[in-house]
PDB file of C-alpha atoms in Angstrom:
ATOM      1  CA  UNK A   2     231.243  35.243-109.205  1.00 60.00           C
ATOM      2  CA  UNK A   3     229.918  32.004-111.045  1.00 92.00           C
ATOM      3  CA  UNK A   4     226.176  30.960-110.559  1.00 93.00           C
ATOM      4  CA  UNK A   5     226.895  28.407-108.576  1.00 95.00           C
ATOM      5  CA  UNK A   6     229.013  30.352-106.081  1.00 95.00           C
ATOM      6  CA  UNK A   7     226.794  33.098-105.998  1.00 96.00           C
ATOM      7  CA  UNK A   8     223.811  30.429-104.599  1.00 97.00           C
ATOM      8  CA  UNK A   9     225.989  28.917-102.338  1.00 96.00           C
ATOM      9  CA  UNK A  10     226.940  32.685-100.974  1.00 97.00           C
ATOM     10  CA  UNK A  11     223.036  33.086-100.514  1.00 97.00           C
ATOM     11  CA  UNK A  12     222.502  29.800 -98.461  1.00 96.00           C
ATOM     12  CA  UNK A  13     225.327  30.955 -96.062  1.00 96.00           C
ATOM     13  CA  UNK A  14     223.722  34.088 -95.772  1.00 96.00           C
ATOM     14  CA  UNK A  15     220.833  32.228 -95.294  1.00 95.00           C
ATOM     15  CA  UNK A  16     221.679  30.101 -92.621  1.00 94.00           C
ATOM     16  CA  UNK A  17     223.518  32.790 -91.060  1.00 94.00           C
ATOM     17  CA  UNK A  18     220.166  34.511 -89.768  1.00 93.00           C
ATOM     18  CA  UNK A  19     218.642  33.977 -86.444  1.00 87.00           C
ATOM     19  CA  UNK A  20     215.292  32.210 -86.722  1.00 83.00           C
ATOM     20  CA  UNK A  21     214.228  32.217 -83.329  1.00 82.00           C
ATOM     21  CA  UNK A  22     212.691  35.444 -83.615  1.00 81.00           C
ATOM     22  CA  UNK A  23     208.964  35.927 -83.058  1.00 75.00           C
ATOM     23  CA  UNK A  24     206.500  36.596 -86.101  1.00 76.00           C
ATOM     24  CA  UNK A  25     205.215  39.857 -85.822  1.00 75.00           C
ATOM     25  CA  UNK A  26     208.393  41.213 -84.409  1.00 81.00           C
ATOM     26  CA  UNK A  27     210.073  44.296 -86.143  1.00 87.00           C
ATOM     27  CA  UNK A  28     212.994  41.327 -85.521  1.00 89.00           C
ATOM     28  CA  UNK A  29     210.876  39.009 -87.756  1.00 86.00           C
ATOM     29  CA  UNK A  30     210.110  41.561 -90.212  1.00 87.00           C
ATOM     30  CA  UNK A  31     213.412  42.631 -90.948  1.00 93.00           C
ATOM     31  CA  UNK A  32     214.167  38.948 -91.630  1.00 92.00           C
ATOM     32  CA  UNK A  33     211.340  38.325 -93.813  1.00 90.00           C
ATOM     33  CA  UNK A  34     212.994  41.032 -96.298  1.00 94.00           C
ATOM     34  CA  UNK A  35     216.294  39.061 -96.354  1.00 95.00           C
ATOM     35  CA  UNK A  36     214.811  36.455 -97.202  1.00 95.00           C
ATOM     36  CA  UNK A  37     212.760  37.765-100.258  1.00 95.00           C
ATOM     37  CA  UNK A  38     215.872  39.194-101.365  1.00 97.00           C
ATOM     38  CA  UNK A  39     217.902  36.349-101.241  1.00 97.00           C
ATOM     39  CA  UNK A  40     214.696  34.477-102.864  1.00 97.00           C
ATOM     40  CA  UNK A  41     214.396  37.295-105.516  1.00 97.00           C
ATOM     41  CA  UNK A  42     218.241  36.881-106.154  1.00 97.00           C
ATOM     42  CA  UNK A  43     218.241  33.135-106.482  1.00 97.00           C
ATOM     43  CA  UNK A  44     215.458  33.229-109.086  1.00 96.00           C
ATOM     44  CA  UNK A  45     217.379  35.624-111.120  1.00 96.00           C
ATOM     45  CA  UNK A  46     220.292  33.201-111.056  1.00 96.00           C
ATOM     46  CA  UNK A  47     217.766  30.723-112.135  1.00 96.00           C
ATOM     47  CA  UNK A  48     216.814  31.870-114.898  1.00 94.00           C
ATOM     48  CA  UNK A  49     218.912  30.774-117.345  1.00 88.00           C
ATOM     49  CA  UNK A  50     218.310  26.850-116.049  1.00 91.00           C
ATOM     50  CA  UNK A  51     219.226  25.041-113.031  1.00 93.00           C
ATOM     51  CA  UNK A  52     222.940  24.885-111.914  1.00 92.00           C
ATOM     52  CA  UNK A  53     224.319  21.061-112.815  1.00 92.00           C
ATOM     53  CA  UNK A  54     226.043  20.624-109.230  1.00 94.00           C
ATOM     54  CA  UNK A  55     224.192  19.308-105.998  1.00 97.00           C
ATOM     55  CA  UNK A  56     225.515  22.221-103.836  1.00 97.00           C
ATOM     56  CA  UNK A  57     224.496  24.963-106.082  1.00 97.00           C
ATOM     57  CA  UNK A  58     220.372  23.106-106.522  1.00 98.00           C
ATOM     58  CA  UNK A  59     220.953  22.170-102.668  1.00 98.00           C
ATOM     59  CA  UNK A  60     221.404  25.991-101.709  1.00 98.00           C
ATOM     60  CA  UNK A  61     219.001  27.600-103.740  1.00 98.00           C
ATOM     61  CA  UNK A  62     216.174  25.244-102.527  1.00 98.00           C
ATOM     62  CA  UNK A  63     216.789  26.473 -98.936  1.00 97.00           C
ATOM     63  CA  UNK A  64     216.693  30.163 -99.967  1.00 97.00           C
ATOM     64  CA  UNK A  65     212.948  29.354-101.777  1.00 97.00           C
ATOM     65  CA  UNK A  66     211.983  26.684 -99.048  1.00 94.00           C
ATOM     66  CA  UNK A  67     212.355  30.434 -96.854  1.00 91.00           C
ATOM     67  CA  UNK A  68     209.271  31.769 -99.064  1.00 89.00           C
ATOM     68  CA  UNK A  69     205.896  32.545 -98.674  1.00 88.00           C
ATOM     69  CA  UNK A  70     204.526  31.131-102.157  1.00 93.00           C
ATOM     70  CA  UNK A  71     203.561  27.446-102.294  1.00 95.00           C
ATOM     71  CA  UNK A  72     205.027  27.773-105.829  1.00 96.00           C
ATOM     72  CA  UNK A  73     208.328  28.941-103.916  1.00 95.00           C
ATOM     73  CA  UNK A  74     208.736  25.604-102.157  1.00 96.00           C
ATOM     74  CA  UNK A  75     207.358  23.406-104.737  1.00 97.00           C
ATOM     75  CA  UNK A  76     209.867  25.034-106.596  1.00 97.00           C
ATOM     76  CA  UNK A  77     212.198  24.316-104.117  1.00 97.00           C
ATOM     77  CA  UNK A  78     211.292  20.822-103.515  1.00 98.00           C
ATOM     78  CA  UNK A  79     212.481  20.498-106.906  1.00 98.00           C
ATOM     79  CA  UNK A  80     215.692  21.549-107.088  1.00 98.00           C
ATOM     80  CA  UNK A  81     216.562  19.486-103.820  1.00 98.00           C
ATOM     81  CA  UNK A  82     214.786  16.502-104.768  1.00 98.00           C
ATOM     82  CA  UNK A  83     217.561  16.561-108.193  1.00 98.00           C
ATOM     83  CA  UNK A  84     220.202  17.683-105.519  1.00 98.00           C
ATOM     84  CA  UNK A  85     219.612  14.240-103.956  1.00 98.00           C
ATOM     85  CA  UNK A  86     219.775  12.532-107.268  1.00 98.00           C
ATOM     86  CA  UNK A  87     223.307  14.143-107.408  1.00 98.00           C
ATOM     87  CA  UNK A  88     224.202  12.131-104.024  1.00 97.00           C
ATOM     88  CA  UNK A  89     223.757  16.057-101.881  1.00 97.00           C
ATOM     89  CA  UNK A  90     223.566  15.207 -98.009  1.00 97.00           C
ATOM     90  CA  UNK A  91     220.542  16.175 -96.631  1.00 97.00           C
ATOM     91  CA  UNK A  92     218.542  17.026-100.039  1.00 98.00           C
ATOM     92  CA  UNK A  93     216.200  14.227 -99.597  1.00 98.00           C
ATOM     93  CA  UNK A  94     214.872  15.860 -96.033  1.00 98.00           C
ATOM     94  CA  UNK A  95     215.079  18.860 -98.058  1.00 98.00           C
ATOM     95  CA  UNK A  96     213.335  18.028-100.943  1.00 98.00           C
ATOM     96  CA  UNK A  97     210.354  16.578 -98.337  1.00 98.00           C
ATOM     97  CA  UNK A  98     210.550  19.653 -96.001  1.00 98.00           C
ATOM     98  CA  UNK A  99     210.293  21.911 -99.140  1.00 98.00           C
ATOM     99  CA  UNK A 100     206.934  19.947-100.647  1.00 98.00           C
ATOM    100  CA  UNK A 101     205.401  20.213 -96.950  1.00 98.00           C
ATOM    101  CA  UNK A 102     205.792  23.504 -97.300  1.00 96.00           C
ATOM    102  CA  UNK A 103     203.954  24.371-100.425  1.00 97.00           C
ATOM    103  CA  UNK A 104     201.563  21.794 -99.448  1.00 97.00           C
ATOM    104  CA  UNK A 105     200.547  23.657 -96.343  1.00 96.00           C
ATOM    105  CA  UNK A 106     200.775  27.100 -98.509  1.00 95.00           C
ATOM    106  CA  UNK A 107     198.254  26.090-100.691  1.00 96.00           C
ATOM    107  CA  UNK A 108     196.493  24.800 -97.293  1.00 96.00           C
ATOM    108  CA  UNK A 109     196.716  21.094 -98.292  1.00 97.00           C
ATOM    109  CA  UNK A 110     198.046  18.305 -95.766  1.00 98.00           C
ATOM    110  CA  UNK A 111     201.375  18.102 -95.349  1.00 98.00           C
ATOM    111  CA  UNK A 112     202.859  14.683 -97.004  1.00 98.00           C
ATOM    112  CA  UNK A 113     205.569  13.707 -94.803  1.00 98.00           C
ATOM    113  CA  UNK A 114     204.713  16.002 -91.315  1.00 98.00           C
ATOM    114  CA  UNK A 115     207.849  18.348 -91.371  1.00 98.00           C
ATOM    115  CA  UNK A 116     206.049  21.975 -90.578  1.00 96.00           C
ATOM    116  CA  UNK A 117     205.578  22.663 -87.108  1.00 95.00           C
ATOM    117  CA  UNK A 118     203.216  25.629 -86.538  1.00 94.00           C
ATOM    118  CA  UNK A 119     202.018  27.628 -83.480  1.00 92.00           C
ATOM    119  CA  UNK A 120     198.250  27.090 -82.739  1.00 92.00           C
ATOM    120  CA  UNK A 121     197.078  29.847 -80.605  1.00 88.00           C
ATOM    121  CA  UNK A 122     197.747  27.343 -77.527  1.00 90.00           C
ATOM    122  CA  UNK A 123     200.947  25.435 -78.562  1.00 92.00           C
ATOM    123  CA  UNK A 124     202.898  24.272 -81.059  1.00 94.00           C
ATOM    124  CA  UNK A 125     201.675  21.144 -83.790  1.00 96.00           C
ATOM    125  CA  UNK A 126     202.507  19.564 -86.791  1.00 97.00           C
ATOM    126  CA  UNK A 127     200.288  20.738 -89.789  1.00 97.00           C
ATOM    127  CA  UNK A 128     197.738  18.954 -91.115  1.00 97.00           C
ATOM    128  CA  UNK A 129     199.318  15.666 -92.319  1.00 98.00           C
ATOM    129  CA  UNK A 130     198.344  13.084 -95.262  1.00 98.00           C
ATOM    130  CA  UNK A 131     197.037   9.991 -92.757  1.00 97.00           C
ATOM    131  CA  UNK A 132     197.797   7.816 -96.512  1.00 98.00           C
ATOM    132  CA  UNK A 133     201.443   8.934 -96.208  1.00 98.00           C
ATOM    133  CA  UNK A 134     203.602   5.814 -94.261  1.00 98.00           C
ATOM    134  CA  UNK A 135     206.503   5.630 -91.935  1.00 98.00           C
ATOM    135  CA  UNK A 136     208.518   4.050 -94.568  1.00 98.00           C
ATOM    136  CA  UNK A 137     208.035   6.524 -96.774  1.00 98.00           C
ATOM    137  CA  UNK A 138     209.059   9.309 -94.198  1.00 98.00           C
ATOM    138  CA  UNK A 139     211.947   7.407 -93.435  1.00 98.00           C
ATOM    139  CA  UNK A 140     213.421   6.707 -96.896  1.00 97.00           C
ATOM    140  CA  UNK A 141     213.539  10.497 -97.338  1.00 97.00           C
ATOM    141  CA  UNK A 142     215.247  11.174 -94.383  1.00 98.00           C
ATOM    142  CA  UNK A 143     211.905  12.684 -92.414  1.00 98.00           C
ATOM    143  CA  UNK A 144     211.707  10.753 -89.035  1.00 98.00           C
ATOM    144  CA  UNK A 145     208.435   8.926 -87.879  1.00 98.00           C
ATOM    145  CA  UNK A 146     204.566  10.729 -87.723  1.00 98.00           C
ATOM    146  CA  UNK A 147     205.132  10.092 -83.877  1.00 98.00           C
ATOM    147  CA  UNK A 148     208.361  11.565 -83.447  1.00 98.00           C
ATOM    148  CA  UNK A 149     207.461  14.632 -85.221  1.00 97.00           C
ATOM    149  CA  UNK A 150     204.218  14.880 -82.964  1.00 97.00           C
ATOM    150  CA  UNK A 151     206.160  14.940 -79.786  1.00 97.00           C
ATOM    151  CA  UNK A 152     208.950  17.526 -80.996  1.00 97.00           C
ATOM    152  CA  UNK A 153     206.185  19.376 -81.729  1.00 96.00           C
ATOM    153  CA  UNK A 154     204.244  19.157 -78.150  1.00 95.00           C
ATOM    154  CA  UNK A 155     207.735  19.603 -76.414  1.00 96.00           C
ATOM    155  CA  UNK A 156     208.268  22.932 -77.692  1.00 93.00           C
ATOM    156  CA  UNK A 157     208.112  25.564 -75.637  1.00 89.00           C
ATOM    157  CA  UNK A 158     208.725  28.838 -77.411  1.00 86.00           C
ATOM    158  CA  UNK A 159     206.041  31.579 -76.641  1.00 86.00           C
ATOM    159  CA  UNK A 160     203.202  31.246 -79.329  1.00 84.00           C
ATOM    160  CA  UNK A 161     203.442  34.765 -81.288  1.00 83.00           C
ATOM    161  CA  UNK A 162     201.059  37.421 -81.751  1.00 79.00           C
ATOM    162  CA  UNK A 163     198.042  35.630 -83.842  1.00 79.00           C
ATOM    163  CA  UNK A 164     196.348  38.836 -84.969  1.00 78.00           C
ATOM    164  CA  UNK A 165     198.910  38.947 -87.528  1.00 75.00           C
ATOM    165  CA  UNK A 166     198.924  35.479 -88.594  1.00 79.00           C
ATOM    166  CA  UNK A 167     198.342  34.596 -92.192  1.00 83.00           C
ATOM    167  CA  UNK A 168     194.657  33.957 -92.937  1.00 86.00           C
ATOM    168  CA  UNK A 169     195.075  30.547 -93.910  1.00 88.00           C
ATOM    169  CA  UNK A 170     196.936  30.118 -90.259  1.00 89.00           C
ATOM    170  CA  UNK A 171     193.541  31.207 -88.670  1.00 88.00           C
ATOM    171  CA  UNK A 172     191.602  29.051 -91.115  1.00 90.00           C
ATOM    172  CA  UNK A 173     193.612  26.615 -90.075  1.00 93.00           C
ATOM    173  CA  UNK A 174     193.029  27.442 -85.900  1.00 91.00           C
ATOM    174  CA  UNK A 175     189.511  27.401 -86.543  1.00 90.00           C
ATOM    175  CA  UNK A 176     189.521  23.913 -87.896  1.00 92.00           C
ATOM    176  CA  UNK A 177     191.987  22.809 -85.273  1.00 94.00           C
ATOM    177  CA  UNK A 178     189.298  24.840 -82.340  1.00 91.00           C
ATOM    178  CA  UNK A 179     192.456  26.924 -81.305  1.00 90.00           C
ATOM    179  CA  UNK A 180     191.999  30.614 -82.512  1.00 81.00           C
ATOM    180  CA  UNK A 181     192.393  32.828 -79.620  1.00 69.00           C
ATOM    181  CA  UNK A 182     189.439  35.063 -79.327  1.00 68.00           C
ATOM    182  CA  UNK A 183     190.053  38.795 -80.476  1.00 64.00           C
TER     183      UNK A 183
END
């Protein structure tokens, strides 16, 4: 199987999972390997330099958007942000949702408000850039600050177990006043 092939075959693995599973849940465990698998295997198809079609980029930016590594998603960001140079559906969202990510990673604001975390209480947006405009969301396919804030208020999902959040989640709820007590 050719590189590019073999990252497509990871994204549809990928998006084959069920992601409505709880953190903390053996559930969400078990998924949490598959992904670094998948991540680990995509780098090692990497290594030799980036694929040349938008698919191939597009699919192995999902797989490390899945991460836990800022440098994962930045990473990731990357590959989808030359995906949409290459005319790829849905890399520019991509390429946005990816930087989000390793921007709240590395515990910086978000730039264009696509990470929707649970709080302790509910369920908000992370920490967003205020310098960051509505145009800007919109021209890479990220809808508006506001409509972001109310899909995150309207969902209802259970918030998960927060002893086991990551510590820069409960940095995070301390800022925001929402850490559950122990």
């Amino acid at each position: 199987m050719d590189r590019s092939a073999a990252l497509v075959r990871l994204l549809a693995e990928d998006q084959a999972e069920d992601r409505a599973v709880l953190a903390g849940e053996p559930a969400y465990m078990a998924l949490r390997d598959r992904d670094r698998a998948r991540r680990e295997a995509a780098m090692a198809l990497l290594t030799d330099g980036w694929p040349e079609d938008a698919d191939a980029l597009y699919a192995a930016a999902w797989v490390l958007n899945h991460g836990d590594l800022s440098e994962e998603a930045a990473l990731g960001s990357r590959l989808a942000a030359r995906a949409a140079e290459l005319g790829r559906p849905g890399a520019r969202w991509l390429a946005a949702a990816a930087l989000d990510r390793s921007l709240m990673y590395a515990e910086q604001p978000q730039k264009y408000g696509t990470n929707i975390v649970p709080d302790g209480v509910g369920w908000r947006l992370w920490d967003v850039d205020p310098a960051t405009t509505d145009a800007e969301r919109i021209a890479n396919d990220v809808p508006p600050l506001a409509e972001m804030q109310a899909r995150a208020a309207a969902i209802t999902t259970p918030q998960p177990d927060m002893a086991g959040a990551p510590e820069s989640l409960r940095r995070a709820m301390r800022r925001w006043g929402t850490l559950p007590p122990a």
